[in-house]
Tab-separated table of C-alpha atoms in Angstrom:
chain	number	residue	atom	x	y	z
W	21	UNK	CA	1.459	31.300	-38.256
W	22	UNK	CA	4.658	31.125	-40.205
W	23	UNK	CA	7.791	31.395	-38.160
W	24	UNK	CA	8.968	34.507	-40.045
W	25	UNK	CA	5.895	36.525	-39.092
W	26	UNK	CA	6.230	35.286	-35.519
W	27	UNK	CA	9.843	36.420	-35.286
W	28	UNK	CA	8.953	39.857	-36.712
W	29	UNK	CA	6.099	40.184	-34.231
W	30	UNK	CA	8.344	39.019	-31.469
W	31	UNK	CA	10.690	41.927	-32.039
W	32	UNK	CA	7.879	44.475	-31.996
W	33	UNK	CA	6.140	43.065	-28.914
W	34	UNK	CA	9.412	42.601	-27.022
W	35	UNK	CA	10.456	46.200	-27.719
W	36	UNK	CA	7.115	47.449	-26.369
W	37	UNK	CA	7.335	45.316	-23.257
W	38	UNK	CA	10.890	46.485	-22.643
W	39	UNK	CA	9.321	49.978	-22.319
W	40	UNK	CA	6.685	48.567	-19.899
W	41	UNK	CA	3.974	48.859	-22.581
W	42	UNK	CA	1.791	46.394	-24.445
W	43	UNK	CA	0.354	46.533	-27.957
W	44	UNK	CA	-3.226	46.587	-26.656
W	45	UNK	CA	-2.490	49.453	-24.263
W	46	UNK	CA	-2.463	47.438	-21.052
W	47	UNK	CA	0.159	47.672	-18.304
W	48	UNK	CA	2.349	44.593	-17.817
W	49	UNK	CA	0.280	43.350	-14.868
W	50	UNK	CA	-3.192	44.299	-16.116
W	51	UNK	CA	-5.901	41.789	-16.992
W	52	UNK	CA	-8.225	42.246	-19.937
W	53	UNK	CA	-11.846	42.903	-19.077
W	54	UNK	CA	-13.479	39.915	-17.374
W	55	UNK	CA	-17.180	39.215	-17.925
W	56	UNK	CA	-18.881	36.293	-16.182
W	57	UNK	CA	-22.378	35.256	-17.207
W	58	UNK	CA	-23.710	32.372	-15.094
W	59	UNK	CA	-26.588	30.059	-15.968
W	60	UNK	CA	-26.503	30.193	-19.757
W	61	UNK	CA	-27.360	26.509	-20.378
W	62	UNK	CA	-30.628	25.507	-18.738
W	63	UNK	CA	-30.177	21.764	-19.275
W	64	UNK	CA	-26.917	21.719	-17.324
W	65	UNK	CA	-26.943	21.591	-13.511
W	66	UNK	CA	-24.647	24.595	-13.630
W	67	UNK	CA	-23.011	26.669	-16.331
W	68	UNK	CA	-21.205	29.901	-17.025
W	69	UNK	CA	-19.811	31.804	-19.958
W	70	UNK	CA	-16.634	33.763	-19.345
W	71	UNK	CA	-15.145	36.441	-21.537
W	72	UNK	CA	-11.538	37.412	-20.955
W	73	UNK	CA	-11.083	40.128	-23.543
W	74	UNK	CA	-11.985	38.269	-26.730
W	75	UNK	CA	-11.224	34.827	-25.297
W	76	UNK	CA	-14.512	33.065	-24.694
W	77	UNK	CA	-15.038	29.935	-22.648
W	78	UNK	CA	-18.238	28.121	-21.743
W	79	UNK	CA	-18.266	25.670	-18.852
W	80	UNK	CA	-21.056	23.272	-18.015
W	81	UNK	CA	-21.539	21.066	-14.958
W	82	UNK	CA	-23.410	17.782	-15.057
W	83	UNK	CA	-23.901	15.610	-11.995
W	84	UNK	CA	-24.442	11.886	-12.126
W	85	UNK	CA	-24.292	8.857	-9.886
W	86	UNK	CA	-21.335	6.538	-10.308
W	87	UNK	CA	-18.854	4.298	-8.548
W	88	UNK	CA	-16.075	5.739	-6.374
W	89	UNK	CA	-12.392	5.070	-7.057
W	90	UNK	CA	-11.093	2.017	-5.186
W	91	UNK	CA	-8.611	4.072	-3.130
W	92	UNK	CA	-11.189	6.671	-2.051
W	93	UNK	CA	-14.407	4.671	-1.344
W	94	UNK	CA	-15.991	7.451	0.760
W	95	UNK	CA	-15.449	10.278	-1.683
W	96	UNK	CA	-17.295	11.647	-4.680
W	97	UNK	CA	-15.581	12.059	-8.036
W	98	UNK	CA	-14.640	15.194	-9.962
W	99	UNK	CA	-13.899	14.983	-13.671
W	100	UNK	CA	-12.698	17.974	-15.632
W	101	UNK	CA	-12.491	17.808	-19.400
W	102	UNK	CA	-11.595	20.522	-21.882
W	103	UNK	CA	-12.490	20.745	-25.541
W	104	UNK	CA	-10.642	23.070	-27.869
W	105	UNK	CA	-13.646	23.313	-30.157
W	106	UNK	CA	-12.478	23.568	-33.786
W	107	UNK	CA	-14.719	26.563	-34.508
W	108	UNK	CA	-12.752	28.611	-31.948
W	109	UNK	CA	-9.466	28.924	-33.809
W	110	UNK	CA	-7.853	27.949	-37.125
W	111	UNK	CA	-5.255	26.063	-35.082
W	112	UNK	CA	-7.762	23.719	-33.395
W	113	UNK	CA	-8.418	20.394	-35.096
W	114	UNK	CA	-11.390	18.107	-34.542
W	115	UNK	CA	-10.715	14.811	-32.864
W	116	UNK	CA	-9.918	13.499	-29.410
W	117	UNK	CA	-8.219	15.947	-27.012
W	118	UNK	CA	-4.494	16.386	-27.681
W	119	UNK	CA	-1.794	17.440	-25.244
W	120	UNK	CA	-2.801	21.126	-25.076
W	121	UNK	CA	-6.423	20.353	-24.233
W	122	UNK	CA	-5.384	17.645	-21.763
W	123	UNK	CA	-2.930	19.977	-20.007
W	124	UNK	CA	-5.588	22.708	-19.864
W	125	UNK	CA	-8.125	20.341	-18.283
W	126	UNK	CA	-5.614	18.968	-15.800
W	127	UNK	CA	-4.434	22.405	-14.657
W	128	UNK	CA	-8.055	23.557	-14.152
W	129	UNK	CA	-8.770	20.246	-12.355
W	130	UNK	CA	-5.829	20.647	-9.974
W	131	UNK	CA	-6.888	24.182	-9.024
W	132	UNK	CA	-10.384	23.007	-8.063
W	133	UNK	CA	-9.340	19.693	-6.499
W	134	UNK	CA	-6.375	20.853	-4.417
W	135	UNK	CA	-8.021	23.993	-3.056
W	136	UNK	CA	-10.850	21.732	-1.870
W	137	UNK	CA	-13.627	23.679	-3.568
W	138	UNK	CA	-15.861	20.649	-3.122
W	139	UNK	CA	-16.242	18.550	0.005
W	140	UNK	CA	-15.752	15.157	-1.600
W	141	UNK	CA	-16.798	13.269	1.547
W	142	UNK	CA	-20.227	14.917	1.292
W	143	UNK	CA	-20.588	13.654	-2.271
W	144	UNK	CA	-20.600	10.051	-1.062
W	145	UNK	CA	-23.994	8.304	-1.130
W	146	UNK	CA	-23.225	4.674	-0.207
W	147	UNK	CA	-19.517	4.051	0.619
W	148	UNK	CA	-17.681	1.876	-1.947
W	149	UNK	CA	-20.836	1.644	-4.065
W	150	UNK	CA	-22.467	4.897	-5.074
W	151	UNK	CA	-21.152	8.432	-5.098
W	152	UNK	CA	-21.986	11.636	-6.888
W	153	UNK	CA	-19.831	12.351	-9.928
W	154	UNK	CA	-19.346	16.002	-10.820
W	155	UNK	CA	-18.453	16.494	-14.491
W	156	UNK	CA	-17.042	19.883	-15.425
W	157	UNK	CA	-16.761	20.347	-19.168
W	158	UNK	CA	-14.866	23.321	-20.438
W	159	UNK	CA	-15.680	24.448	-23.973
W	160	UNK	CA	-13.352	26.963	-25.573
W	161	UNK	CA	-15.494	29.008	-27.989
W	162	UNK	CA	-12.972	31.655	-29.029
W	163	UNK	CA	-9.224	31.504	-28.608
W	164	UNK	CA	-7.533	34.826	-28.020
W	165	UNK	CA	-4.915	33.695	-25.520
W	166	UNK	CA	-4.716	32.706	-21.852
W	167	UNK	CA	-7.154	29.810	-22.029
W	168	UNK	CA	-6.043	28.527	-18.605
W	169	UNK	CA	-7.222	31.564	-16.611
W	170	UNK	CA	-10.448	31.896	-18.594
W	171	UNK	CA	-11.219	28.181	-18.245
W	172	UNK	CA	-10.474	28.155	-14.507
W	173	UNK	CA	-12.830	31.130	-14.042
W	174	UNK	CA	-15.531	29.493	-16.152
W	175	UNK	CA	-15.250	26.165	-14.306
W	176	UNK	CA	-15.534	27.851	-10.916
W	177	UNK	CA	-18.360	30.134	-12.048
W	178	UNK	CA	-20.237	27.083	-13.343
W	179	UNK	CA	-19.784	25.259	-10.024
W	180	UNK	CA	-21.021	28.334	-8.158
W	181	UNK	CA	-24.080	28.240	-10.415
W	182	UNK	CA	-24.726	24.505	-9.871
W	183	UNK	CA	-27.987	23.301	-8.375
W	184	UNK	CA	-28.066	19.582	-7.765
W	185	UNK	CA	-30.915	17.176	-7.204
W	186	UNK	CA	-31.807	15.932	-3.733
W	187	UNK	CA	-31.969	12.220	-3.147
W	188	UNK	CA	-33.123	9.586	-0.665
W	189	UNK	CA	-31.384	6.300	0.041
W	190	UNK	CA	-33.563	3.217	0.444
W	191	UNK	CA	-31.391	0.157	0.992
W	192	UNK	CA	-29.165	0.059	-2.081
W	193	UNK	CA	-31.486	2.226	-4.164
W	194	UNK	CA	-31.031	5.942	-4.634
W	195	UNK	CA	-34.276	7.843	-5.257
W	196	UNK	CA	-33.919	11.168	-6.944
W	197	UNK	CA	-36.288	13.858	-5.726
W	198	UNK	CA	-37.602	16.704	-7.813
W	199	UNK	CA	-36.356	19.619	-5.700
W	200	UNK	CA	-32.895	21.157	-6.048
W	201	UNK	CA	-30.246	22.498	-3.683
W	202	UNK	CA	-27.186	24.623	-4.270
W	203	UNK	CA	-23.949	22.628	-4.647
W	204	UNK	CA	-21.777	23.793	-1.711
W	205	UNK	CA	-18.665	25.596	-2.982
W	206	UNK	CA	-16.184	26.300	-0.213
W	207	UNK	CA	-13.285	28.097	-1.906
W	208	UNK	CA	-12.618	30.399	-4.818
W	209	UNK	CA	-9.287	29.419	-6.392
W	210	UNK	CA	-8.121	31.821	-9.088
W	211	UNK	CA	-5.533	30.916	-11.703
W	212	UNK	CA	-3.162	33.703	-12.704
W	213	UNK	CA	-0.958	33.047	-15.734
W	214	UNK	CA	2.302	34.870	-16.337
W	215	UNK	CA	4.248	35.005	-19.555
W	216	UNK	CA	7.959	35.677	-19.756
W	217	UNK	CA	9.224	37.840	-22.597
W	218	UNK	CA	12.923	38.669	-22.346
W	219	UNK	CA	13.355	39.241	-18.640
W	220	UNK	CA	9.932	40.771	-18.098
W	221	UNK	CA	6.850	39.080	-16.673
W	222	UNK	CA	3.367	39.975	-17.910
W	223	UNK	CA	-0.021	38.632	-16.824
W	224	UNK	CA	-2.906	37.464	-18.986
W	225	UNK	CA	-1.062	37.157	-22.340
W	226	UNK	CA	-3.367	37.475	-25.329
W	227	UNK	CA	-2.932	35.412	-28.483
W	228	UNK	CA	-0.246	37.466	-30.221
W	229	UNK	CA	1.836	37.617	-27.052
W	230	UNK	CA	1.283	33.939	-26.350
W	231	UNK	CA	2.697	33.019	-29.762
W	232	UNK	CA	6.045	34.639	-29.031
W	233	UNK	CA	6.618	34.079	-25.307
W	234	UNK	CA	9.557	32.129	-23.913
W	235	UNK	CA	7.648	30.456	-21.097
W	236	UNK	CA	4.511	30.717	-19.035
W	237	UNK	CA	3.737	30.039	-15.407
W	238	UNK	CA	0.285	29.557	-13.910
W	239	UNK	CA	-0.174	30.098	-10.179
W	240	UNK	CA	-3.512	29.217	-8.557
W	241	UNK	CA	-4.189	30.628	-5.119
W	242	UNK	CA	-7.170	30.280	-2.757
W	243	UNK	CA	-9.104	32.835	-0.688
W	244	UNK	CA	-6.527	32.642	2.143
W	245	UNK	CA	-3.613	33.348	-0.198
W	246	UNK	CA	-2.380	29.742	-0.092
W	247	UNK	CA	-0.893	28.299	-3.243
W	248	UNK	CA	-2.829	25.276	-4.468
W	249	UNK	CA	-1.604	24.578	-7.996
W	250	UNK	CA	1.170	25.633	-10.347
W	251	UNK	CA	2.193	24.760	-13.874
W	252	UNK	CA	5.091	25.942	-15.962
W	253	UNK	CA	4.748	25.651	-19.727
W	254	UNK	CA	6.585	26.652	-22.880
W	255	UNK	CA	10.132	25.962	-23.928
W	256	UNK	CA	11.846	28.640	-21.861
W	257	UNK	CA	12.721	28.925	-18.186
W	258	UNK	CA	12.231	31.023	-15.043
W	259	UNK	CA	14.799	32.018	-12.446
W	260	UNK	CA	13.995	31.272	-8.778
W	261	UNK	CA	13.584	35.041	-8.198
W	262	UNK	CA	11.034	35.347	-11.007
W	263	UNK	CA	9.067	32.415	-9.585
W	264	UNK	CA	8.742	33.980	-6.142
W	265	UNK	CA	7.823	37.352	-7.672
W	266	UNK	CA	5.158	35.641	-9.789
W	267	UNK	CA	3.665	33.879	-6.780
W	268	UNK	CA	3.439	37.139	-4.833
W	269	UNK	CA	1.822	38.956	-7.754
W	270	UNK	CA	-0.571	36.064	-8.368
W	271	UNK	CA	-1.924	36.386	-4.829
W	272	UNK	CA	-2.609	40.086	-5.323
W	273	UNK	CA	-4.172	39.613	-8.739
W	274	UNK	CA	-6.385	36.783	-7.516
W	275	UNK	CA	-7.596	38.990	-4.691
W	276	UNK	CA	-8.447	41.770	-7.148
W	277	UNK	CA	-10.362	39.386	-9.383
W	278	UNK	CA	-12.304	37.896	-6.479
W	279	UNK	CA	-13.228	41.392	-5.308
W	280	UNK	CA	-14.308	42.437	-8.785
W	281	UNK	CA	-16.485	39.360	-9.256
W	282	UNK	CA	-17.784	39.550	-5.652
W	283	UNK	CA	-16.710	35.952	-4.943
A	15	UNK	CA	-5.888	11.971	-0.119
A	16	UNK	CA	-6.883	9.399	2.491
A	17	UNK	CA	-5.694	9.390	6.077
A	18	UNK	CA	-4.906	5.686	6.468
A	19	UNK	CA	-1.401	6.252	7.824
A	20	UNK	CA	-1.354	8.320	10.972
A	21	UNK	CA	2.232	9.477	10.830
A	22	UNK	CA	4.657	9.891	7.990
A	23	UNK	CA	7.385	11.204	10.288
A	24	UNK	CA	8.216	9.400	13.547
A	25	UNK	CA	9.205	10.817	16.933
A	26	UNK	CA	12.870	10.907	15.965
A	27	UNK	CA	11.982	13.043	12.955
A	28	UNK	CA	12.640	10.229	10.493
A	29	UNK	CA	10.448	9.293	7.512
A	30	UNK	CA	8.877	5.912	6.664
A	31	UNK	CA	12.034	4.767	4.880
A	32	UNK	CA	14.317	6.122	7.628
A	33	UNK	CA	15.358	9.281	5.795
A	34	UNK	CA	15.759	12.735	7.357
A	35	UNK	CA	13.390	15.396	5.977
A	36	UNK	CA	16.079	16.952	3.757
A	37	UNK	CA	17.596	13.721	2.510
A	38	UNK	CA	17.428	12.299	-1.022
A	39	UNK	CA	16.711	8.636	-1.709
A	40	UNK	CA	19.651	6.597	-2.943
A	41	UNK	CA	20.288	7.294	-6.609
A	42	UNK	CA	22.111	5.087	-9.125
A	43	UNK	CA	22.580	6.250	-12.685
A	44	UNK	CA	24.065	4.467	-15.679
A	45	UNK	CA	24.674	6.091	-19.032
A	46	UNK	CA	24.755	4.389	-22.450
A	47	UNK	CA	23.035	1.089	-21.712
A	48	UNK	CA	20.780	0.659	-24.760
A	49	UNK	CA	22.867	-0.684	-27.671
A	50	UNK	CA	20.514	0.506	-30.448
A	51	UNK	CA	19.740	3.992	-29.168
A	52	UNK	CA	21.905	7.014	-30.045
A	53	UNK	CA	21.885	7.904	-26.371
A	54	UNK	CA	20.457	6.301	-23.263
A	55	UNK	CA	20.422	6.309	-19.497
A	56	UNK	CA	18.980	4.282	-16.639
A	57	UNK	CA	18.115	5.664	-13.238
A	58	UNK	CA	17.142	4.062	-9.954
A	59	UNK	CA	15.907	6.517	-7.390
A	60	UNK	CA	14.491	4.692	-4.382
A	61	UNK	CA	12.348	2.011	-5.997
A	62	UNK	CA	11.909	4.007	-9.213
A	63	UNK	CA	13.442	2.184	-12.181
A	64	UNK	CA	13.386	4.254	-15.351
A	65	UNK	CA	14.923	3.905	-18.792
A	66	UNK	CA	15.405	6.783	-21.235
A	67	UNK	CA	16.441	6.373	-24.867
A	68	UNK	CA	17.166	8.990	-27.549
A	69	UNK	CA	17.050	8.525	-31.308
A	70	UNK	CA	18.242	11.391	-33.478
A	71	UNK	CA	18.665	14.012	-34.713
A	72	UNK	CA	17.166	12.061	-37.598
A	73	UNK	CA	14.717	12.551	-40.454
A	74	UNK	CA	11.334	13.477	-39.065
A	75	UNK	CA	8.182	11.529	-39.936
A	76	UNK	CA	5.566	12.700	-40.842
A	77	UNK	CA	7.590	15.272	-42.757
A	78	UNK	CA	5.125	18.166	-42.445
A	79	UNK	CA	6.017	18.386	-38.742
A	80	UNK	CA	9.565	19.488	-39.570
A	81	UNK	CA	10.552	23.086	-38.824
A	82	UNK	CA	12.783	25.176	-41.091
A	83	UNK	CA	14.790	26.795	-38.275
A	84	UNK	CA	15.212	24.100	-35.633
A	85	UNK	CA	14.848	20.477	-34.733
A	86	UNK	CA	11.653	19.091	-33.211
A	87	UNK	CA	11.987	17.337	-29.867
A	88	UNK	CA	9.332	14.694	-29.332
A	89	UNK	CA	8.919	13.011	-25.991
A	90	UNK	CA	6.945	10.016	-24.829
A	91	UNK	CA	6.721	9.302	-21.114
A	92	UNK	CA	5.196	5.881	-20.611
A	93	UNK	CA	4.579	3.629	-17.651
A	94	UNK	CA	4.834	-0.129	-17.955
A	95	UNK	CA	1.624	-1.988	-17.012
A	96	UNK	CA	3.499	-3.765	-14.199
A	97	UNK	CA	5.146	-0.610	-12.824
A	98	UNK	CA	2.416	0.117	-10.277
A	99	UNK	CA	0.317	-1.796	-7.711
A	100	UNK	CA	-2.818	-2.119	-9.874
A	101	UNK	CA	-2.061	-3.001	-13.491
A	102	UNK	CA	-1.957	0.132	-15.611
A	103	UNK	CA	-3.461	-0.064	-19.097
A	104	UNK	CA	-0.641	0.323	-21.632
A	105	UNK	CA	-2.644	2.920	-23.580
A	106	UNK	CA	-1.357	6.439	-22.832
A	107	UNK	CA	-3.408	8.025	-20.043
A	108	UNK	CA	-4.160	11.745	-19.752
A	109	UNK	CA	-1.555	11.964	-17.024
A	110	UNK	CA	1.096	10.440	-19.281
A	111	UNK	CA	0.229	12.804	-22.107
A	112	UNK	CA	0.537	15.824	-19.797
A	113	UNK	CA	3.810	14.545	-18.339
A	114	UNK	CA	5.232	13.904	-21.820
A	115	UNK	CA	4.527	17.572	-22.578
A	116	UNK	CA	6.014	19.037	-19.392
A	117	UNK	CA	9.079	16.782	-19.593
A	118	UNK	CA	9.668	17.876	-23.193
A	119	UNK	CA	9.306	21.533	-22.173
A	120	UNK	CA	11.715	21.021	-19.286
A	121	UNK	CA	14.428	19.709	-21.639
A	122	UNK	CA	13.929	21.998	-24.656
A	123	UNK	CA	15.535	25.047	-22.998
A	124	UNK	CA	18.763	23.041	-22.511
A	125	UNK	CA	19.185	21.959	-26.138
A	126	UNK	CA	20.579	24.009	-29.023
A	127	UNK	CA	17.552	23.133	-31.166
A	128	UNK	CA	18.636	25.479	-33.962
A	129	UNK	CA	21.701	23.307	-34.727
A	130	UNK	CA	19.606	20.676	-36.525
A	131	UNK	CA	16.878	22.312	-38.662
A	132	UNK	CA	14.327	20.084	-40.438
A	133	UNK	CA	15.093	17.075	-38.214
A	134	UNK	CA	13.571	15.413	-35.226
A	135	UNK	CA	14.863	14.071	-31.924
A	136	UNK	CA	12.780	11.289	-30.358
A	137	UNK	CA	12.981	10.748	-26.636
A	138	UNK	CA	11.375	7.670	-25.139
A	139	UNK	CA	10.994	7.234	-21.405
A	140	UNK	CA	9.815	3.942	-19.920
A	141	UNK	CA	8.967	3.767	-16.246
A	142	UNK	CA	9.604	0.126	-15.363
A	143	UNK	CA	8.754	0.585	-11.701
A	144	UNK	CA	7.195	3.661	-10.124
A	145	UNK	CA	7.808	4.863	-6.580
A	146	UNK	CA	6.777	8.522	-6.579
A	147	UNK	CA	8.634	11.338	-8.287
A	148	UNK	CA	8.831	9.545	-11.627
A	149	UNK	CA	8.615	12.733	-13.696
A	150	UNK	CA	11.677	14.172	-11.965
A	151	UNK	CA	13.716	10.958	-12.202
A	152	UNK	CA	12.650	10.730	-15.872
A	153	UNK	CA	13.959	14.226	-16.602
A	154	UNK	CA	17.252	13.457	-14.847
A	155	UNK	CA	17.721	10.309	-16.954
A	156	UNK	CA	16.411	11.868	-20.178
A	157	UNK	CA	18.817	14.790	-20.009
A	158	UNK	CA	21.708	12.317	-19.652
A	159	UNK	CA	20.416	10.293	-22.582
A	160	UNK	CA	20.394	13.442	-24.729
A	161	UNK	CA	23.948	14.230	-23.646
A	162	UNK	CA	24.955	10.619	-24.366
A	163	UNK	CA	23.537	11.026	-27.892
A	164	UNK	CA	26.010	13.853	-28.381
A	165	UNK	CA	23.389	16.561	-28.723
A	166	UNK	CA	24.859	19.985	-27.893
A	167	UNK	CA	23.324	21.360	-24.700
A	168	UNK	CA	23.729	24.420	-22.471
A	169	UNK	CA	23.598	22.362	-19.301
A	170	UNK	CA	22.296	19.090	-17.939
A	171	UNK	CA	18.777	19.329	-16.566
A	172	UNK	CA	18.437	17.837	-13.083
A	173	UNK	CA	15.063	17.401	-11.408
A	174	UNK	CA	13.841	16.758	-7.906
A	175	UNK	CA	10.615	17.277	-5.960
A	176	UNK	CA	9.950	18.678	-2.532
A	177	UNK	CA	6.675	18.526	-0.664
A	178	UNK	CA	4.873	18.725	2.624
A	179	UNK	CA	4.060	15.764	4.868
A	180	UNK	CA	2.822	16.005	8.457
A	181	UNK	CA	3.265	19.806	8.204
A	182	UNK	CA	6.975	19.460	7.483
A	183	UNK	CA	8.642	20.419	4.187
A	184	UNK	CA	10.646	17.434	2.918
A	185	UNK	CA	12.794	16.523	-0.078
A	186	UNK	CA	12.190	13.807	-2.703
A	187	UNK	CA	8.803	12.289	-1.832
A	188	UNK	CA	8.393	8.565	-2.272
A	189	UNK	CA	5.117	6.934	-3.330
A	190	UNK	CA	3.282	6.805	0.032
A	191	UNK	CA	4.397	10.312	0.974
A	192	UNK	CA	3.228	11.609	-2.377
A	193	UNK	CA	-0.206	9.988	-2.032
A	194	UNK	CA	-0.894	10.900	1.598
A	195	UNK	CA	1.142	14.085	1.860
A	196	UNK	CA	-0.420	17.507	1.530
A	197	UNK	CA	1.653	19.039	-1.244
A	198	UNK	CA	4.106	18.154	-3.997
A	199	UNK	CA	6.392	20.564	-5.864
A	200	UNK	CA	8.404	18.984	-8.690
A	201	UNK	CA	11.208	21.214	-10.009
A	202	UNK	CA	13.769	20.876	-12.803
A	203	UNK	CA	16.858	23.058	-12.919
A	204	UNK	CA	19.780	23.855	-15.189
A	205	UNK	CA	22.167	24.520	-12.281
A	206	UNK	CA	24.828	26.418	-14.230
A	207	UNK	CA	22.266	28.919	-15.521
A	208	UNK	CA	20.071	28.935	-12.381
A	209	UNK	CA	17.160	28.347	-14.739
A	210	UNK	CA	14.010	26.531	-13.612
A	211	UNK	CA	12.663	24.547	-16.573
A	212	UNK	CA	9.918	22.553	-14.827
A	213	UNK	CA	7.731	23.778	-12.027
A	214	UNK	CA	4.459	22.230	-10.995
A	215	UNK	CA	2.649	22.170	-7.706
A	216	UNK	CA	-0.401	20.586	-6.216
A	217	UNK	CA	-1.673	20.623	-2.673
A	218	UNK	CA	-1.890	23.525	-0.258
A	219	UNK	CA	1.112	25.596	0.780
A	220	UNK	CA	1.497	29.022	2.332
A	221	UNK	CA	3.908	31.392	0.611
A	222	UNK	CA	6.593	30.701	3.233
A	223	UNK	CA	6.203	26.928	2.875
A	224	UNK	CA	6.322	27.225	-0.900
A	225	UNK	CA	9.507	29.276	-0.771
A	226	UNK	CA	11.073	26.697	1.541
A	227	UNK	CA	9.953	23.798	-0.679
A	228	UNK	CA	11.321	25.391	-3.865
A	229	UNK	CA	14.665	26.129	-2.257
A	230	UNK	CA	14.882	22.593	-0.898
A	231	UNK	CA	13.998	21.140	-4.310
A	232	UNK	CA	16.619	23.351	-5.986
A	233	UNK	CA	19.204	22.078	-3.505
A	234	UNK	CA	18.173	18.526	-4.395
A	235	UNK	CA	18.552	19.325	-8.106
A	236	UNK	CA	22.111	20.530	-7.530
A	237	UNK	CA	23.005	17.313	-5.711
A	238	UNK	CA	21.520	15.243	-8.519
A	239	UNK	CA	23.367	17.353	-11.083
A	240	UNK	CA	26.659	16.328	-9.455
A	241	UNK	CA	25.626	12.660	-9.717
A	242	UNK	CA	24.667	13.143	-13.401
A	243	UNK	CA	28.114	14.485	-14.235
A	244	UNK	CA	29.729	11.602	-12.375
A	245	UNK	CA	27.600	9.070	-14.275
A	246	UNK	CA	28.496	10.619	-17.612
A	247	UNK	CA	32.228	10.507	-16.806
A	248	UNK	CA	31.982	6.914	-15.583
A	249	UNK	CA	30.838	5.758	-19.000
A	250	UNK	CA	34.050	6.966	-20.610
A	251	UNK	CA	36.270	5.681	-17.811
A	252	UNK	CA	34.798	2.225	-18.449
A	253	UNK	CA	35.343	2.479	-22.213
A	254	UNK	CA	39.025	3.155	-21.597
A	255	UNK	CA	39.394	0.040	-19.469
A	256	UNK	CA	37.939	-2.141	-22.205
A	257	UNK	CA	40.400	-0.806	-24.796
A	258	UNK	CA	43.391	-1.647	-22.622
């Protein structure tokens, strides 16, 4: 969008937020409606479609057998990738992932990895040789703001939906059996993204808000209220007070979301 | 995170390199060391050796990237193939692309971008040797390089990480502590404005531990800020000596 329209919009949105209101009628700390639809892709070991307002994200899980990293020979591997699919927004271009998609994938990855959603030791088949590799691919299908929270929800929902193959080890061979078991998911990390407009903090910014914000802060917390990942973005700043306020609010919001989704 | 090392803090409460929990590594900074760059700085923090160079404000290529109301800051954070134990491929990794973005966003709030419309400022960061906390040391050096290039800024950006090892919150994690420790919180601060411009976190921390870690990191940033100012002054003291 041209910078003139953005600066006009900025004035309007900022004036609303100053009065504790938002253009779409939400309160400053309200999420848009969240819809989670698990198991939408039969070919994937796990999948889920998440709607956050009009933002739509599809996540798919594939599981394969691969080599472990040299520094963690007894642990399985998690790979998170994100695609900003060009049909989702006029601002997305085809081609290899650029910095926004890479940041999105890495923030989602950190939330899952650091909260220890998966027991990586249990994903080891033969130490130093063969381990299970869990691929989580996040597909953004419609961009209407706050891709981080929607993608984190979709990735977790897809993992919760994942059924993986059983296997037998015979010497160095891994035999895949036909029956399936649920992939054990131990935690439910929820990413809560704040946007700063003037000196106000809002949660779940939608596209028009996202275009005019000074800075954003994502706080991912687990079921016990521990903080497991954070990421500041945008070319503005936060004061220490705002950071602590955001962390407290993120814990409450995450709890609400978990309750709503019965996770 | 493997558990090869049993203890990161010994019985006396000292860390692997003999530091106290709230102690910074030794820091040496030099400003203006690249003859061709408009501004530059070199930092050694522990075994980290990092160069930052700034070119610009200058004409931006490709031209369609130029903005009518402000300059465009571009940042490349790059690690030399020999900077780490196992050779790193020189092609930019996903980690480097993410760090380039967060470093740029940590410096943008400090610069008066609107002073130079339709131009670009290129910031290049080369990690020659990595020892944990490279993004923070890079920001510290990069902010000085921007100042050395004469770009008007609100404040210098100083960065420092805090984290948790052996259940204790400590300042400025070095490589082993970063790899084995249970949490890492890198922070960048404009001390005169009390503005946090970089904040990331990975690991597991309770709210109380997080609060402690952030405050410790902010304290570290303020100490580094003092060293930045000293380094900037030193450059001009040296120039004077040469003229005499």
